[in-house]
Amino acid sequence: MDGVLLNSSPIHAAAYLEALAGLSIPDFRYSRVAGMRSWDGMRAILKQNNIQLPDEQIAALAEAKSRIALTRIAAENPIVPGAIAVLSTLAGRVRLALASSGSEAAVNSFLHRNELRSLFQCVLHSGDVRRTKPSPEIFALAIERLGLNPEDSLVVEDAVAGIQAAKAAGAMACGIPSTCGAAELVRAGADLIIDELEDLLEIGAAE
């Protein structure tokens, strides 16, 4: 969802920095934590900056980050141009799942705001799994609920963690370099790279 259907990476990056404003964070690159659940991303950022905090404080920081991002995304609705048309076309060809590391509130807000829920046969958020990306759990569950074999499934991802999760689930991984660069996504295991969502239609993705 984020970074693929929503141009939300700058919002998430700013939300992390705002939530961490009271701490010294000289080493921050959002692409390192893109695709992770906010708690896991926050923990990774703190570790990268050699900051040790109790779990309760990390949870509070992650909650603040999520609240900031959700508020801005709800207000701006930065949906990728053409995304609705692409999804509508694909929904007429194949079974679609939305498997996001975002919260239930964030996923529901996106689907309701853009009237997209009916296009997906399966919708999963971070609360539906114990381990989020780069764990393959969320994609494995989505593939199972769609009734597909992993090798017949295509995952579109903008982040290294997502590509790694897709490959670990046994699916084909398609990278879109909106958050991480194409080279990073290829190193993570992407089977192909597209420049924009419309390219899925051109290459006959998942037909």
mmCIF file of C-alpha atoms in Angstrom:
data_model
loop_
_atom_site.group_PDB
_atom_site.id
_atom_site.type_symbol
_atom_site.label_atom_id
_atom_site.label_comp_id
_atom_site.label_asym_id
_atom_site.label_seq_id
_atom_site.Cartn_x
_atom_site.Cartn_y
_atom_site.Cartn_z
ATOM 1 C CA MET A 1 0.000 0.000 0.000
ATOM 2 C CA ASP A 2 2.475 2.658 1.186
ATOM 3 C CA GLY A 3 4.948 3.485 -1.549
ATOM 4 C CA VAL A 4 3.067 1.435 -4.152
ATOM 5 C CA LEU A 5 -0.496 2.749 -4.107
ATOM 6 C CA LEU A 6 0.207 5.791 -1.949
ATOM 7 C CA ASN A 7 2.987 8.365 -2.371
ATOM 8 C CA SER A 8 3.388 8.263 1.379
ATOM 9 C CA SER A 9 7.088 7.607 1.912
ATOM 10 C CA PRO A 10 7.932 11.303 2.571
ATOM 11 C CA ILE A 11 5.087 11.440 5.095
ATOM 12 C CA HIS A 12 6.316 8.364 6.951
ATOM 13 C CA ALA A 13 9.902 9.630 6.939
ATOM 14 C CA ALA A 14 8.813 12.993 8.376
ATOM 15 C CA ALA A 15 6.616 11.235 10.960
ATOM 16 C CA TYR A 16 9.553 9.188 12.232
ATOM 17 C CA LEU A 17 11.698 12.301 12.582
ATOM 18 C CA GLU A 18 8.932 14.237 14.316
ATOM 19 C CA ALA A 19 8.301 11.429 16.790
ATOM 20 C CA LEU A 20 12.048 11.200 17.460
ATOM 21 C CA ALA A 21 12.561 14.960 17.741
ATOM 22 C CA GLY A 22 13.621 14.710 21.389
ATOM 23 C CA LEU A 23 16.498 12.345 20.576
ATOM 24 C CA SER A 24 19.737 12.714 18.624
ATOM 25 C CA ILE A 25 19.282 10.766 15.374
ATOM 26 C CA PRO A 26 22.234 11.628 13.096
ATOM 27 C CA ASP A 27 21.870 8.424 11.072
ATOM 28 C CA PHE A 28 18.432 8.207 9.476
ATOM 29 C CA ARG A 29 17.419 6.876 6.077
ATOM 30 C CA TYR A 30 13.771 5.950 5.673
ATOM 31 C CA SER A 31 14.453 3.368 2.969
ATOM 32 C CA ARG A 32 16.163 1.200 5.599
ATOM 33 C CA VAL A 33 12.913 0.769 7.528
ATOM 34 C CA ALA A 34 10.364 1.127 4.722
ATOM 35 C CA GLY A 35 7.895 -1.741 4.719
ATOM 36 C CA MET A 36 8.376 -2.480 8.405
ATOM 37 C CA ARG A 37 5.758 -2.131 11.106
ATOM 38 C CA SER A 38 6.267 1.169 12.955
ATOM 39 C CA TRP A 39 7.446 -0.567 16.139
ATOM 40 C CA ASP A 40 10.048 -2.603 14.240
ATOM 41 C CA GLY A 41 11.136 0.444 12.253
ATOM 42 C CA MET A 42 11.487 2.551 15.381
ATOM 43 C CA ARG A 43 13.525 -0.135 17.097
ATOM 44 C CA ALA A 44 15.806 -0.421 14.045
ATOM 45 C CA ILE A 45 16.379 3.358 13.886
ATOM 46 C CA LEU A 46 17.254 3.498 17.571
ATOM 47 C CA LYS A 47 19.643 0.572 17.199
ATOM 48 C CA GLN A 48 21.337 2.220 14.194
ATOM 49 C CA ASN A 49 21.921 5.291 16.355
ATOM 50 C CA ASN A 50 23.114 3.322 19.400
ATOM 51 C CA ILE A 51 20.154 4.397 21.538
ATOM 52 C CA GLN A 52 18.764 1.942 24.070
ATOM 53 C CA LEU A 53 15.249 2.485 25.377
ATOM 54 C CA PRO A 54 12.765 0.261 27.229
ATOM 55 C CA ASP A 55 10.110 -1.430 25.114
ATOM 56 C CA GLU A 56 7.373 0.765 26.596
ATOM 57 C CA GLN A 57 9.127 3.905 25.378
ATOM 58 C CA ILE A 58 9.743 2.409 21.933
ATOM 59 C CA ALA A 59 6.056 1.530 21.755
ATOM 60 C CA ALA A 60 5.107 5.092 22.675
ATOM 61 C CA LEU A 61 7.402 6.511 19.994
ATOM 62 C CA ALA A 62 6.001 4.094 17.413
ATOM 63 C CA GLU A 63 2.448 5.027 18.360
ATOM 64 C CA ALA A 64 3.277 8.724 18.011
ATOM 65 C CA LYS A 65 4.845 8.118 14.587
ATOM 66 C CA SER A 66 1.804 6.144 13.422
ATOM 67 C CA ARG A 67 -0.591 8.802 14.657
ATOM 68 C CA ILE A 68 1.310 11.592 12.883
ATOM 69 C CA ALA A 69 1.490 9.647 9.607
ATOM 70 C CA LEU A 70 -2.132 8.527 9.705
ATOM 71 C CA THR A 71 -3.355 12.084 10.287
ATOM 72 C CA ARG A 72 -1.355 13.482 7.375
ATOM 73 C CA ILE A 73 -2.201 10.662 4.979
ATOM 74 C CA ALA A 74 -5.901 10.923 5.818
ATOM 75 C CA ALA A 75 -5.775 14.665 5.177
ATOM 76 C CA GLU A 76 -3.739 14.531 1.966
ATOM 77 C CA ASN A 77 -4.756 11.143 0.476
ATOM 78 C CA PRO A 78 -1.591 10.974 -1.673
ATOM 79 C CA ILE A 79 -2.817 8.143 -3.886
ATOM 80 C CA VAL A 80 -0.576 7.368 -6.847
ATOM 81 C CA PRO A 81 -2.043 8.832 -10.054
ATOM 82 C CA GLY A 82 -3.623 6.074 -12.108
ATOM 83 C CA ALA A 83 -3.641 3.578 -9.231
ATOM 84 C CA ILE A 84 -7.417 3.213 -9.120
ATOM 85 C CA ALA A 85 -7.632 2.585 -12.864
ATOM 86 C CA VAL A 86 -4.855 -0.022 -12.723
ATOM 87 C CA LEU A 87 -6.449 -1.813 -9.783
ATOM 88 C CA SER A 88 -9.847 -1.799 -11.468
ATOM 89 C CA THR A 89 -8.391 -3.356 -14.610
ATOM 90 C CA LEU A 90 -6.411 -5.976 -12.721
ATOM 91 C CA ALA A 91 -9.426 -6.867 -10.579
ATOM 92 C CA GLY A 92 -11.191 -7.912 -13.763
ATOM 93 C CA ARG A 93 -8.362 -10.278 -14.643
ATOM 94 C CA VAL A 94 -6.965 -11.762 -11.430
ATOM 95 C CA ARG A 95 -7.519 -12.146 -7.702
ATOM 96 C CA LEU A 96 -6.026 -9.256 -5.757
ATOM 97 C CA ALA A 97 -4.810 -8.993 -2.172
ATOM 98 C CA LEU A 98 -3.682 -5.967 -0.202
ATOM 99 C CA ALA A 99 -1.039 -7.060 2.326
ATOM 100 C CA SER A 100 0.301 -4.067 4.236
ATOM 101 C CA SER A 101 2.552 -3.481 7.231
ATOM 102 C CA GLY A 102 0.307 -0.521 8.006
ATOM 103 C CA SER A 103 -2.116 -0.511 10.900
ATOM 104 C CA GLU A 104 -5.734 -1.596 10.600
ATOM 105 C CA ALA A 105 -6.784 2.051 10.864
ATOM 106 C CA ALA A 106 -4.415 3.112 8.075
ATOM 107 C CA VAL A 107 -5.488 0.321 5.725
ATOM 108 C CA ASN A 108 -9.195 0.874 6.353
ATOM 109 C CA SER A 109 -8.811 4.635 5.903
ATOM 110 C CA PHE A 110 -7.120 4.133 2.530
ATOM 111 C CA LEU A 111 -9.705 1.635 1.289
ATOM 112 C CA HIS A 112 -12.731 3.635 2.443
ATOM 113 C CA ARG A 113 -11.421 7.004 1.257
ATOM 114 C CA ASN A 114 -10.783 5.668 -2.232
ATOM 115 C CA GLU A 115 -13.681 3.161 -2.371
ATOM 116 C CA LEU A 116 -11.369 0.269 -3.219
ATOM 117 C CA ARG A 117 -12.297 -2.508 -0.807
ATOM 118 C CA SER A 118 -14.477 -4.341 -3.320
ATOM 119 C CA LEU A 119 -11.491 -4.810 -5.643
ATOM 120 C CA PHE A 120 -9.589 -7.000 -3.170
ATOM 121 C CA GLN A 121 -10.441 -10.594 -2.328
ATOM 122 C CA CYS A 122 -8.086 -10.415 0.655
ATOM 123 C CA VAL A 123 -7.029 -7.495 2.857
ATOM 124 C CA LEU A 124 -4.359 -7.903 5.548
ATOM 125 C CA HIS A 125 -2.711 -5.394 7.900
ATOM 126 C CA SER A 126 0.040 -5.580 10.498
ATOM 127 C CA GLY A 127 -2.357 -6.742 13.198
ATOM 128 C CA ASP A 128 -3.209 -9.888 11.228
ATOM 129 C CA VAL A 129 0.250 -11.441 11.630
ATOM 130 C CA ARG A 130 2.797 -11.985 14.376
ATOM 131 C CA ARG A 131 5.806 -11.085 12.248
ATOM 132 C CA THR A 132 5.756 -8.438 9.539
ATOM 133 C CA LYS A 133 8.089 -7.828 6.609
ATOM 134 C CA PRO A 134 10.798 -8.976 5.982
ATOM 135 C CA SER A 135 9.102 -12.074 7.396
ATOM 136 C CA PRO A 136 7.105 -13.817 4.638
ATOM 137 C CA GLU A 137 4.142 -14.391 6.966
ATOM 138 C CA ILE A 138 1.811 -11.704 5.604
ATOM 139 C CA PHE A 139 2.383 -12.672 1.962
ATOM 140 C CA ALA A 140 2.116 -16.393 2.683
ATOM 141 C CA LEU A 141 -1.225 -15.767 4.395
ATOM 142 C CA ALA A 142 -2.473 -13.588 1.523
ATOM 143 C CA ILE A 143 -1.514 -16.226 -1.054
ATOM 144 C CA GLU A 144 -3.251 -18.907 0.984
ATOM 145 C CA ARG A 145 -6.451 -16.856 1.307
ATOM 146 C CA LEU A 146 -6.469 -16.170 -2.427
ATOM 147 C CA GLY A 147 -6.239 -19.896 -3.060
ATOM 148 C CA LEU A 148 -3.079 -19.554 -5.148
ATOM 149 C CA ASN A 149 0.254 -21.327 -5.303
ATOM 150 C CA PRO A 150 3.196 -19.108 -4.320
ATOM 151 C CA GLU A 151 4.897 -19.623 -7.683
ATOM 152 C CA ASP A 152 1.766 -18.330 -9.424
ATOM 153 C CA SER A 153 1.694 -15.144 -7.334
ATOM 154 C CA LEU A 154 3.181 -11.724 -8.020
ATOM 155 C CA VAL A 155 3.976 -9.250 -5.243
ATOM 156 C CA VAL A 156 4.569 -5.585 -6.076
ATOM 157 C CA GLU A 157 6.817 -3.857 -3.534
ATOM 158 C CA ASP A 158 8.729 -0.601 -3.144
ATOM 159 C CA ALA A 159 10.911 -1.601 -0.189
ATOM 160 C CA VAL A 160 13.770 -4.015 0.437
ATOM 161 C CA ALA A 161 11.914 -5.610 3.356
ATOM 162 C CA GLY A 162 8.910 -6.266 1.126
ATOM 163 C CA ILE A 163 10.957 -7.810 -1.675
ATOM 164 C CA GLN A 164 12.703 -10.061 0.834
ATOM 165 C CA ALA A 165 9.337 -11.103 2.290
ATOM 166 C CA ALA A 166 7.881 -11.859 -1.141
ATOM 167 C CA LYS A 167 10.821 -14.036 -2.152
ATOM 168 C CA ALA A 168 10.787 -15.864 1.193
ATOM 169 C CA ALA A 169 7.088 -16.599 0.599
ATOM 170 C CA GLY A 170 7.973 -18.203 -2.735
ATOM 171 C CA ALA A 171 6.309 -15.559 -4.897
ATOM 172 C CA MET A 172 7.635 -13.576 -7.836
ATOM 173 C CA ALA A 173 8.738 -10.149 -6.620
ATOM 174 C CA CYS A 174 8.189 -7.027 -8.705
ATOM 175 C CA GLY A 175 9.969 -3.897 -7.528
ATOM 176 C CA ILE A 176 8.784 -0.346 -8.072
ATOM 177 C CA PRO A 177 11.533 2.141 -7.110
ATOM 178 C CA SER A 178 9.470 4.801 -5.385
ATOM 179 C CA THR A 179 11.073 4.412 -1.944
ATOM 180 C CA CYS A 180 14.168 2.302 -2.526
ATOM 181 C CA GLY A 181 16.273 2.475 -5.662
ATOM 182 C CA ALA A 182 16.010 -0.124 -8.403
ATOM 183 C CA ALA A 183 19.504 -1.441 -7.648
ATOM 184 C CA GLU A 184 18.596 -1.945 -3.972
ATOM 185 C CA LEU A 185 15.441 -3.822 -4.916
ATOM 186 C CA VAL A 186 17.323 -6.058 -7.351
ATOM 187 C CA ARG A 187 19.945 -6.838 -4.698
ATOM 188 C CA ALA A 188 17.100 -7.748 -2.345
ATOM 189 C CA GLY A 189 15.884 -10.307 -4.897
ATOM 190 C CA ALA A 190 13.401 -8.526 -7.172
ATOM 191 C CA ASP A 191 12.655 -10.596 -10.267
ATOM 192 C CA LEU A 192 11.674 -7.557 -12.313
ATOM 193 C CA ILE A 193 11.467 -3.787 -11.965
ATOM 194 C CA ILE A 194 8.697 -1.512 -13.223
ATOM 195 C CA ASP A 195 8.726 2.271 -13.372
ATOM 196 C CA GLU A 196 5.017 2.784 -12.691
ATOM 197 C CA LEU A 197 1.906 0.775 -11.903
ATOM 198 C CA GLU A 198 0.622 0.992 -15.470
ATOM 199 C CA ASP A 199 3.564 -1.195 -16.503
ATOM 200 C CA LEU A 200 1.793 -4.124 -14.835
ATOM 201 C CA LEU A 201 -0.844 -3.939 -17.533
ATOM 202 C CA GLU A 202 1.725 -3.712 -20.322
ATOM 203 C CA ILE A 203 3.638 -6.789 -19.211
ATOM 204 C CA GLY A 204 0.429 -8.736 -18.587
ATOM 205 C CA ALA A 205 1.301 -9.156 -14.928
ATOM 206 C CA ALA A 206 -0.385 -12.066 -13.187
ATOM 207 C CA GLU A 207 -2.660 -12.868 -16.115
#
